[in-house]
PDB file of C-alpha atoms in Angstrom:
ATOM      1  CA  MET A   1       8.860 -10.270  18.974  1.00  0.00           C
ATOM      2  CA  LYS A   2       8.841 -10.035  15.204  1.00  0.00           C
ATOM      3  CA  LYS A   3       5.839  -8.353  13.660  1.00  0.00           C
ATOM      4  CA  ILE A   4       3.938 -10.193  10.962  1.00  0.00           C
ATOM      5  CA  PHE A   5       3.871  -8.650   7.507  1.00  0.00           C
ATOM      6  CA  THR A   6       0.289  -8.174   6.425  1.00  0.00           C
ATOM      7  CA  ILE A   7      -1.191  -7.506   3.027  1.00  0.00           C
ATOM      8  CA  VAL A   8      -4.941  -7.319   2.823  1.00  0.00           C
ATOM      9  CA  THR A   9      -5.980  -7.377  -0.813  1.00  0.00           C
ATOM     10  CA  LEU A  10      -9.173  -5.931  -2.137  1.00  0.00           C
ATOM     11  CA  PHE A  11     -10.537  -9.429  -2.505  1.00  0.00           C
ATOM     12  CA  CYS A  12     -10.368  -9.799   1.263  1.00  0.00           C
ATOM     13  CA  ILE A  13     -12.614  -6.818   1.914  1.00  0.00           C
ATOM     14  CA  ILE A  14     -15.595  -8.913   2.849  1.00  0.00           C
ATOM     15  CA  GLY A  15     -18.589  -8.332   5.045  1.00  0.00           C
ATOM     16  CA  ILE A  16     -19.706  -5.240   6.890  1.00  0.00           C
ATOM     17  CA  THR A  17     -17.128  -2.460   7.052  1.00  0.00           C
ATOM     18  CA  SER A  18     -18.694  -0.095   9.508  1.00  0.00           C
ATOM     19  CA  LYS A  19     -15.289   0.610  11.024  1.00  0.00           C
ATOM     20  CA  ALA A  20     -13.638   3.947  10.302  1.00  0.00           C
ATOM     21  CA  GLN A  21     -11.326   2.427   7.738  1.00  0.00           C
ATOM     22  CA  THR A  22     -10.613  -0.765   5.842  1.00  0.00           C
ATOM     23  CA  ASN A  23      -7.028  -1.695   5.027  1.00  0.00           C
ATOM     24  CA  VAL A  24      -6.190  -2.345   1.379  1.00  0.00           C
ATOM     25  CA  LEU A  25      -2.469  -2.886   1.984  1.00  0.00           C
ATOM     26  CA  CYS A  26      -0.260  -2.464   5.061  1.00  0.00           C
ATOM     27  CA  GLU A  27       3.486  -2.910   5.608  1.00  0.00           C
ATOM     28  CA  ASN A  28       5.360  -2.502   8.890  1.00  0.00           C
ATOM     29  CA  PHE A  29       8.898  -3.279   7.610  1.00  0.00           C
ATOM     30  CA  THR A  30       9.769  -5.475  10.581  1.00  0.00           C
ATOM     31  CA  GLY A  31      11.188  -8.109   8.297  1.00  0.00           C
ATOM     32  CA  PHE A  32      13.430  -5.640   6.477  1.00  0.00           C
ATOM     33  CA  ASP A  33      17.005  -6.298   7.599  1.00  0.00           C
ATOM     34  CA  SER A  34      20.452  -7.214   6.276  1.00  0.00           C
ATOM     35  CA  THR A  35      19.184 -10.632   5.190  1.00  0.00           C
ATOM     36  CA  THR A  36      15.915  -9.711   3.503  1.00  0.00           C
ATOM     37  CA  SER A  37      16.736  -6.265   2.107  1.00  0.00           C
ATOM     38  CA  SER A  38      16.294  -6.046  -1.657  1.00  0.00           C
ATOM     39  CA  SER A  39      15.239  -3.584  -4.331  1.00  0.00           C
ATOM     40  CA  ASN A  40      11.797  -5.224  -4.292  1.00  0.00           C
ATOM     41  CA  TYR A  41      10.732  -5.787  -0.705  1.00  0.00           C
ATOM     42  CA  ASN A  42       7.218  -7.220  -0.489  1.00  0.00           C
ATOM     43  CA  GLY A  43       6.308  -5.234  -3.600  1.00  0.00           C
ATOM     44  CA  PHE A  44       7.875  -1.952  -2.428  1.00  0.00           C
ATOM     45  CA  LEU A  45      10.404  -0.806  -5.030  1.00  0.00           C
ATOM     46  CA  LEU A  46      13.519   0.712  -3.429  1.00  0.00           C
ATOM     47  CA  ASN A  47      16.507   2.362  -5.073  1.00  0.00           C
ATOM     48  CA  ASP A  48      18.456   2.007  -1.820  1.00  0.00           C
ATOM     49  CA  SER A  49      18.283  -1.449  -0.289  1.00  0.00           C
ATOM     50  CA  SER A  50      21.707  -1.954   1.276  1.00  0.00           C
ATOM     51  CA  ASN A  51      22.497  -3.594   4.587  1.00  0.00           C
ATOM     52  CA  PHE A  52      22.466  -0.181   6.261  1.00  0.00           C
ATOM     53  CA  ASN A  53      19.083   1.335   5.485  1.00  0.00           C
ATOM     54  CA  TYR A  54      16.960   0.116   8.366  1.00  0.00           C
ATOM     55  CA  TYR A  55      16.505   0.950  12.054  1.00  0.00           C
ATOM     56  CA  THR A  56      16.284  -1.617  14.819  1.00  0.00           C
ATOM     57  CA  SER A  57      15.503   0.674  17.780  1.00  0.00           C
ATOM     58  CA  VAL A  58      12.101   1.327  19.294  1.00  0.00           C
ATOM     59  CA  ALA A  59      12.831   5.070  19.213  1.00  0.00           C
ATOM     60  CA  SER A  60      13.187   4.994  15.427  1.00  0.00           C
ATOM     61  CA  SER A  61      10.248   2.691  14.697  1.00  0.00           C
ATOM     62  CA  GLY A  62       6.516   3.227  14.540  1.00  0.00           C
ATOM     63  CA  PRO A  63       3.890   2.037  17.025  1.00  0.00           C
ATOM     64  CA  SER A  64       4.148  -1.548  15.771  1.00  0.00           C
ATOM     65  CA  GLY A  65       7.788  -1.694  16.852  1.00  0.00           C
ATOM     66  CA  PRO A  66      11.143  -2.400  15.155  1.00  0.00           C
ATOM     67  CA  ASN A  67      12.290  -2.650  12.421  1.00  0.00           C
ATOM     68  CA  SER A  68      11.685   0.385  10.200  1.00  0.00           C
ATOM     69  CA  TYR A  69      12.948   1.513   6.800  1.00  0.00           C
ATOM     70  CA  LYS A  70      15.679   4.199   6.672  1.00  0.00           C
ATOM     71  CA  PHE A  71      15.787   6.861   3.971  1.00  0.00           C
ATOM     72  CA  ARG A  72      19.526   7.468   4.338  1.00  0.00           C
ATOM     73  CA  ILE A  73      20.931   8.756   1.026  1.00  0.00           C
ATOM     74  CA  ASP A  74      20.094  11.672  -1.218  1.00  0.00           C
ATOM     75  CA  SER A  75      17.327  10.860  -3.721  1.00  0.00           C
ATOM     76  CA  SER A  76      16.215   7.743  -1.847  1.00  0.00           C
ATOM     77  CA  THR A  77      13.006   6.567  -3.524  1.00  0.00           C
ATOM     78  CA  MET A  78      10.282   4.138  -2.503  1.00  0.00           C
ATOM     79  CA  ILE A  79       7.310   3.167  -4.705  1.00  0.00           C
ATOM     80  CA  SER A  80       4.425   1.261  -3.150  1.00  0.00           C
ATOM     81  CA  PRO A  81       2.782  -1.879  -4.550  1.00  0.00           C
ATOM     82  CA  ASP A  82      -0.593  -1.546  -6.270  1.00  0.00           C
ATOM     83  CA  ILE A  83      -3.081   0.065  -3.863  1.00  0.00           C
ATOM     84  CA  SER A  84      -6.010   0.378  -6.284  1.00  0.00           C
ATOM     85  CA  GLY A  85      -9.267   1.142  -4.490  1.00  0.00           C
ATOM     86  CA  ALA A  86      -7.649   2.929  -1.546  1.00  0.00           C
ATOM     87  CA  ASP A  87      -8.637   6.534  -0.939  1.00  0.00           C
ATOM     88  CA  HIS A  88      -6.198   7.359   1.880  1.00  0.00           C
ATOM     89  CA  ILE A  89      -2.669   6.536   2.976  1.00  0.00           C
ATOM     90  CA  ASN A  90      -1.109   6.924   6.386  1.00  0.00           C
ATOM     91  CA  PHE A  91       2.398   6.279   7.677  1.00  0.00           C
ATOM     92  CA  TRP A  92       4.784   6.999  10.538  1.00  0.00           C
ATOM     93  CA  MET A  93       8.008   8.973  10.051  1.00  0.00           C
ATOM     94  CA  LYS A  94      10.771  10.548  12.122  1.00  0.00           C
ATOM     95  CA  GLY A  95      13.758  12.671  11.170  1.00  0.00           C
ATOM     96  CA  ASN A  96      17.064  11.661  12.742  1.00  0.00           C
ATOM     97  CA  ALA A  97      19.969  14.130  12.646  1.00  0.00           C
ATOM     98  CA  SER A  98      23.440  13.962  14.102  1.00  0.00           C
ATOM     99  CA  SER A  99      23.794  15.351  17.609  1.00  0.00           C
ATOM    100  CA  GLY A 100      23.032  19.059  17.475  1.00  0.00           C
ATOM    101  CA  GLY A 101      22.329  18.830  13.750  1.00  0.00           C
ATOM    102  CA  THR A 102      19.408  20.123  11.731  1.00  0.00           C
ATOM    103  CA  MET A 103      17.425  18.835   8.760  1.00  0.00           C
ATOM    104  CA  ALA A 104      16.046  22.245   7.831  1.00  0.00           C
ATOM    105  CA  ASN A 105      17.230  22.158   4.213  1.00  0.00           C
ATOM    106  CA  GLY A 106      16.012  18.654   3.447  1.00  0.00           C
ATOM    107  CA  ALA A 107      12.625  17.682   2.024  1.00  0.00           C
ATOM    108  CA  PHE A 108      10.439  14.572   1.962  1.00  0.00           C
ATOM    109  CA  TYR A 109       8.080  14.287  -1.015  1.00  0.00           C
ATOM    110  CA  ILE A 110       4.916  12.190  -1.408  1.00  0.00           C
ATOM    111  CA  TYR A 111       3.506  11.559  -4.901  1.00  0.00           C
ATOM    112  CA  GLU A 112       0.601   9.584  -6.391  1.00  0.00           C
ATOM    113  CA  THR A 113       0.091   8.003  -9.800  1.00  0.00           C
ATOM    114  CA  GLY A 114      -2.652   6.250 -11.713  1.00  0.00           C
ATOM    115  CA  ASP A 115      -0.500   4.843 -14.495  1.00  0.00           C
ATOM    116  CA  GLY A 116       2.957   4.290 -12.964  1.00  0.00           C
ATOM    117  CA  ILE A 117       4.420   6.926 -15.285  1.00  0.00           C
ATOM    118  CA  ASN A 118       2.984  10.328 -14.429  1.00  0.00           C
ATOM    119  CA  TYR A 119       3.264  11.330 -10.767  1.00  0.00           C
ATOM    120  CA  THR A 120       1.416  14.152  -9.013  1.00  0.00           C
ATOM    121  CA  LEU A 121       2.747  15.768  -5.840  1.00  0.00           C
ATOM    122  CA  ILE A 122       0.585  15.204  -2.759  1.00  0.00           C
ATOM    123  CA  ASP A 123       2.812  16.984  -0.245  1.00  0.00           C
ATOM    124  CA  MET A 124       6.348  18.173   0.415  1.00  0.00           C
ATOM    125  CA  ILE A 125       7.484  18.041   4.049  1.00  0.00           C
ATOM    126  CA  SER A 126      10.172  20.662   4.614  1.00  0.00           C
ATOM    127  CA  PRO A 127      11.794  21.348   6.954  1.00  0.00           C
ATOM    128  CA  ILE A 128      11.881  17.861   8.421  1.00  0.00           C
ATOM    129  CA  THR A 129      11.746  18.218  12.173  1.00  0.00           C
ATOM    130  CA  ALA A 130      14.555  16.224  13.774  1.00  0.00           C
ATOM    131  CA  PHE A 131      13.813  13.754  16.587  1.00  0.00           C
ATOM    132  CA  VAL A 132      10.045  14.258  16.408  1.00  0.00           C
ATOM    133  CA  ALA A 133       7.874  11.293  15.431  1.00  0.00           C
ATOM    134  CA  GLN A 134       4.929  12.106  13.165  1.00  0.00           C
ATOM    135  CA  THR A 135       1.960  10.169  11.806  1.00  0.00           C
ATOM    136  CA  LYS A 136       0.878  11.448   8.425  1.00  0.00           C
ATOM    137  CA  GLN A 137      -2.406  10.888   6.594  1.00  0.00           C
ATOM    138  CA  TYR A 138      -3.334  11.941   3.054  1.00  0.00           C
ATOM    139  CA  ALA A 139      -6.393  11.591   0.837  1.00  0.00           C
ATOM    140  CA  LEU A 140      -5.744  10.034  -2.584  1.00  0.00           C
ATOM    141  CA  SER A 141      -7.210  11.041  -5.910  1.00  0.00           C
ATOM    142  CA  PRO A 142      -9.659   8.565  -7.489  1.00  0.00           C
ATOM    143  CA  GLY A 143      -7.805   6.053  -9.624  1.00  0.00           C
ATOM    144  CA  THR A 144      -4.527   6.154  -7.706  1.00  0.00           C
ATOM    145  CA  THR A 145      -2.621   2.884  -8.123  1.00  0.00           C
ATOM    146  CA  ASN A 146       0.705   3.657  -6.402  1.00  0.00           C
ATOM    147  CA  VAL A 147       2.367   6.249  -4.217  1.00  0.00           C
ATOM    148  CA  LYS A 148       6.013   7.298  -4.263  1.00  0.00           C
ATOM    149  CA  PHE A 149       8.220   8.704  -1.508  1.00  0.00           C
ATOM    150  CA  PHE A 150      11.356  10.698  -2.345  1.00  0.00           C
ATOM    151  CA  TYR A 151      13.992  12.036   0.076  1.00  0.00           C
ATOM    152  CA  ASP A 152      15.942  15.163  -0.910  1.00  0.00           C
ATOM    153  CA  LYS A 153      18.675  14.903   1.696  1.00  0.00           C
ATOM    154  CA  ASP A 154      20.498  17.774   3.320  1.00  0.00           C
ATOM    155  CA  SER A 155      21.661  15.937   6.425  1.00  0.00           C
ATOM    156  CA  GLY A 156      20.291  13.209   8.623  1.00  0.00           C
ATOM    157  CA  ASN A 157      18.012  10.286   7.824  1.00  0.00           C
ATOM    158  CA  VAL A 158      14.274   9.639   7.822  1.00  0.00           C
ATOM    159  CA  ALA A 159      12.810   6.624   9.619  1.00  0.00           C
ATOM    160  CA  PHE A 160       9.688   5.318   7.849  1.00  0.00           C
ATOM    161  CA  ASP A 161       7.258   2.727   9.208  1.00  0.00           C
ATOM    162  CA  ASP A 162       3.691   1.439   9.455  1.00  0.00           C
ATOM    163  CA  PHE A 163       2.473   2.323   5.976  1.00  0.00           C
ATOM    164  CA  CYS A 164      -1.199   1.635   5.250  1.00  0.00           C
ATOM    165  CA  ALA A 165      -3.396   2.308   2.239  1.00  0.00           C
ATOM    166  CA  THR A 166      -7.033   2.367   3.317  1.00  0.00           C
ATOM    167  CA  ILE A 167     -10.617   2.815   2.280  1.00  0.00           C
ATOM    168  CA  GLY A 168     -11.796   5.548   4.601  1.00  0.00           C
ATOM    169  CA  ALA A 169      -9.729   7.608   6.997  1.00  0.00           C
ATOM    170  CA  VAL A 170      -9.124   7.870  10.699  1.00  0.00           C
ATOM    171  CA  GLY A 171     -11.755  10.173  12.155  1.00  0.00           C
ATOM    172  CA  ILE A 172     -14.660   9.134   9.925  1.00  0.00           C
ATOM    173  CA  LYS A 173     -17.799   8.875  11.987  1.00  0.00           C
ATOM    174  CA  GLU A 174     -18.994   5.296  12.222  1.00  0.00           C
ATOM    175  CA  PHE A 175     -22.546   4.079  12.090  1.00  0.00           C
ATOM    176  CA  PRO A 176     -23.882   2.965  15.478  1.00  0.00           C
ATOM    177  CA  GLN A 177     -23.014  -0.625  16.365  1.00  0.00           C
ATOM    178  CA  ASN A 178     -26.651  -1.700  16.180  1.00  0.00           C
ATOM    179  CA  ALA A 179     -26.908  -0.523  12.564  1.00  0.00           C
ATOM    180  CA  VAL A 180     -26.723  -3.448  10.168  1.00  0.00           C
ATOM    181  CA  LEU A 181     -25.737  -2.880   6.543  1.00  0.00           C
ATOM    182  CA  SER A 182     -26.271  -5.724   4.110  1.00  0.00           C
ATOM    183  CA  VAL A 183     -26.159  -5.950   0.322  1.00  0.00           C
ATOM    184  CA  TYR A 184     -27.883  -8.848  -1.432  1.00  0.00           C
ATOM    185  CA  PRO A 185     -27.576 -10.779  -3.580  1.00  0.00           C
ATOM    186  CA  ASN A 186     -23.791 -10.608  -3.589  1.00  0.00           C
ATOM    187  CA  PRO A 187     -22.481 -11.496  -6.145  1.00  0.00           C
ATOM    188  CA  THR A 188     -25.228  -9.939  -8.223  1.00  0.00           C
ATOM    189  CA  ARG A 189     -26.228 -10.076 -11.894  1.00  0.00           C
ATOM    190  CA  GLY A 190     -27.224  -6.414 -11.704  1.00  0.00           C
ATOM    191  CA  LEU A 191     -30.163  -5.765  -9.417  1.00  0.00           C
ATOM    192  CA  THR A 192     -29.223  -5.650  -5.749  1.00  0.00           C
ATOM    193  CA  THR A 193     -30.804  -4.435  -2.527  1.00  0.00           C
ATOM    194  CA  ILE A 194     -29.106  -2.313   0.111  1.00  0.00           C
ATOM    195  CA  ASP A 195     -30.641  -3.019   3.489  1.00  0.00           C
ATOM    196  CA  LEU A 196     -29.833  -0.819   6.467  1.00  0.00           C
ATOM    197  CA  LYS A 197     -31.670  -1.488   9.696  1.00  0.00           C
ATOM    198  CA  ASN A 198     -31.795   0.291  13.069  1.00  0.00           C
ATOM    199  CA  LEU A 199     -30.741   3.661  11.663  1.00  0.00           C
ATOM    200  CA  ARG A 200     -32.541   6.922  10.991  1.00  0.00           C
ATOM    201  CA  LEU A 201     -31.382   7.957   7.509  1.00  0.00           C
ATOM    202  CA  ILE A 202     -31.252  11.745   7.662  1.00  0.00           C
ATOM    203  CA  ASN A 203     -29.567  13.481   4.697  1.00  0.00           C
ATOM    204  CA  ALA A 204     -28.591  10.042   3.437  1.00  0.00           C
ATOM    205  CA  SER A 205     -27.093   9.012   0.123  1.00  0.00           C
ATOM    206  CA  ILE A 206     -25.765   5.910  -1.609  1.00  0.00           C
ATOM    207  CA  SER A 207     -22.563   6.201  -3.613  1.00  0.00           C
ATOM    208  CA  ILE A 208     -21.291   3.512  -6.002  1.00  0.00           C
ATOM    209  CA  SER A 209     -17.578   3.520  -6.921  1.00  0.00           C
ATOM    210  CA  ASN A 210     -15.548   1.232  -9.144  1.00  0.00           C
ATOM    211  CA  LEU A 211     -12.283  -0.490  -8.275  1.00  0.00           C
ATOM    212  CA  LEU A 212     -10.316   2.619  -9.259  1.00  0.00           C
ATOM    213  CA  GLY A 213     -12.229   4.739  -6.771  1.00  0.00           C
ATOM    214  CA  LYS A 214     -14.270   6.623  -9.406  1.00  0.00           C
ATOM    215  CA  GLU A 215     -17.842   7.350  -8.384  1.00  0.00           C
ATOM    216  CA  ILE A 216     -20.191   5.998 -11.043  1.00  0.00           C
ATOM    217  CA  LYS A 217     -23.551   6.464  -9.364  1.00  0.00           C
ATOM    218  CA  ASN A 218     -24.998   8.524  -6.517  1.00  0.00           C
ATOM    219  CA  VAL A 219     -28.532   8.337  -5.165  1.00  0.00           C
ATOM    220  CA  ALA A 220     -30.047  10.634  -2.532  1.00  0.00           C
ATOM    221  CA  LEU A 221     -32.345   8.758  -0.150  1.00  0.00           C
ATOM    222  CA  LYS A 222     -35.687  10.054   1.021  1.00  0.00           C
ATOM    223  CA  GLY A 223     -38.331   8.804   3.386  1.00  0.00           C
ATOM    224  CA  SER A 224     -38.122   6.241   6.151  1.00  0.00           C
ATOM    225  CA  GLU A 225     -37.464   3.114   4.065  1.00  0.00           C
ATOM    226  CA  THR A 226     -34.485   0.971   5.012  1.00  0.00           C
ATOM    227  CA  ALA A 227     -34.285  -1.241   1.903  1.00  0.00           C
ATOM    228  CA  PHE A 228     -33.201   0.366  -1.341  1.00  0.00           C
ATOM    229  CA  PRO A 229     -32.949  -1.374  -4.751  1.00  0.00           C
ATOM    230  CA  ILE A 230     -29.949  -0.482  -6.934  1.00  0.00           C
ATOM    231  CA  ASP A 231     -29.479  -1.595 -10.535  1.00  0.00           C
ATOM    232  CA  LEU A 232     -25.841  -2.146 -11.602  1.00  0.00           C
ATOM    233  CA  SER A 233     -26.610  -3.988 -14.838  1.00  0.00           C
ATOM    234  CA  GLU A 234     -25.451  -1.042 -16.980  1.00  0.00           C
ATOM    235  CA  PHE A 235     -21.883  -1.484 -15.704  1.00  0.00           C
ATOM    236  CA  GLN A 236     -19.194  -4.001 -16.600  1.00  0.00           C
ATOM    237  CA  ASP A 237     -18.524  -7.084 -14.503  1.00  0.00           C
ATOM    238  CA  GLY A 238     -16.150  -6.419 -11.635  1.00  0.00           C
ATOM    239  CA  ILE A 239     -15.782  -5.282  -8.031  1.00  0.00           C
ATOM    240  CA  TYR A 240     -17.631  -2.204  -6.806  1.00  0.00           C
ATOM    241  CA  PHE A 241     -17.923  -0.375  -3.499  1.00  0.00           C
ATOM    242  CA  ILE A 242     -21.240   0.790  -2.084  1.00  0.00           C
ATOM    243  CA  LYS A 243     -21.027   3.575   0.474  1.00  0.00           C
ATOM    244  CA  VAL A 244     -24.037   4.598   2.535  1.00  0.00           C
ATOM    245  CA  LYS A 245     -23.609   7.992   4.185  1.00  0.00           C
ATOM    246  CA  SER A 246     -25.905  10.000   6.455  1.00  0.00           C
ATOM    247  CA  ASP A 247     -25.791  12.396   9.384  1.00  0.00           C
ATOM    248  CA  ALA A 248     -25.395   9.337  11.616  1.00  0.00           C
ATOM    249  CA  GLY A 249     -22.162   8.219   9.917  1.00  0.00           C
ATOM    250  CA  GLU A 250     -21.127   6.098   6.967  1.00  0.00           C
ATOM    251  CA  SER A 251     -20.344   2.534   6.009  1.00  0.00           C
ATOM    252  CA  THR A 252     -18.882   0.827   2.930  1.00  0.00           C
ATOM    253  CA  LYS A 253     -19.641  -2.581   1.475  1.00  0.00           C
ATOM    254  CA  ARG A 254     -17.949  -4.449  -1.367  1.00  0.00           C
ATOM    255  CA  ILE A 255     -20.090  -6.079  -4.072  1.00  0.00           C
ATOM    256  CA  ILE A 256     -19.224  -8.280  -7.043  1.00  0.00           C
ATOM    257  CA  LEU A 257     -21.085  -7.796 -10.322  1.00  0.00           C
ATOM    258  CA  LYS A 258     -21.103 -10.902 -12.497  1.00  0.00           C
ATOM    259  CA  LYS A 259     -23.718 -11.024 -15.232  1.00  0.00           C
TER     260      LYS A 259
END
């Protein structure tokens, strides 16, 4: 069964996000085939988009199933759509070599950028282990807007699938299910209240970040109160993220400032 391509924009990050992560943008490449392949596939810019650079097998696809993208030529490059607001990326990959072959002299590069011009290396994967599926996860620098993948080929291909840019990462401790985080009013003209019930706030703090992921305000919480006023009126209109973090876990909420 065909998978459904899903993009979750920042404007869809609504309500309580007490889960370990919130998706900003995800792509599973199921729809990438000889008919739909192009140099701009769902916002992913590709310098190799022929009828041959995709896998249809389960063995060469991520957990969501076929299809997957194939980095098959030297200097294959993929640039993601805008992922502003995300602080992590994760993806599935697998090196495929010819029978008995090795990919020891190849390298797979991951970069990030905040302006689409200057790229900073996040990681270089070398050697690329053949026939071993891997799930990779990386933290992004504040302000990252796009990531780029680059394949320096020696031999073999790299299967790539199930890309997600997220707010939060797998493994983040969640607040208990009975903890209720609410922010009101939302939208706000400036003054808002953060209300967190059914939770003991030990070593707790509130962090405010803008759409680019830059922290603009941080408040350490004291005492046993569960309702905390925050004034955002000094900042420009826009979308902000409020993260409440304590020994019990953390949770993030989106808020709109409109004065």
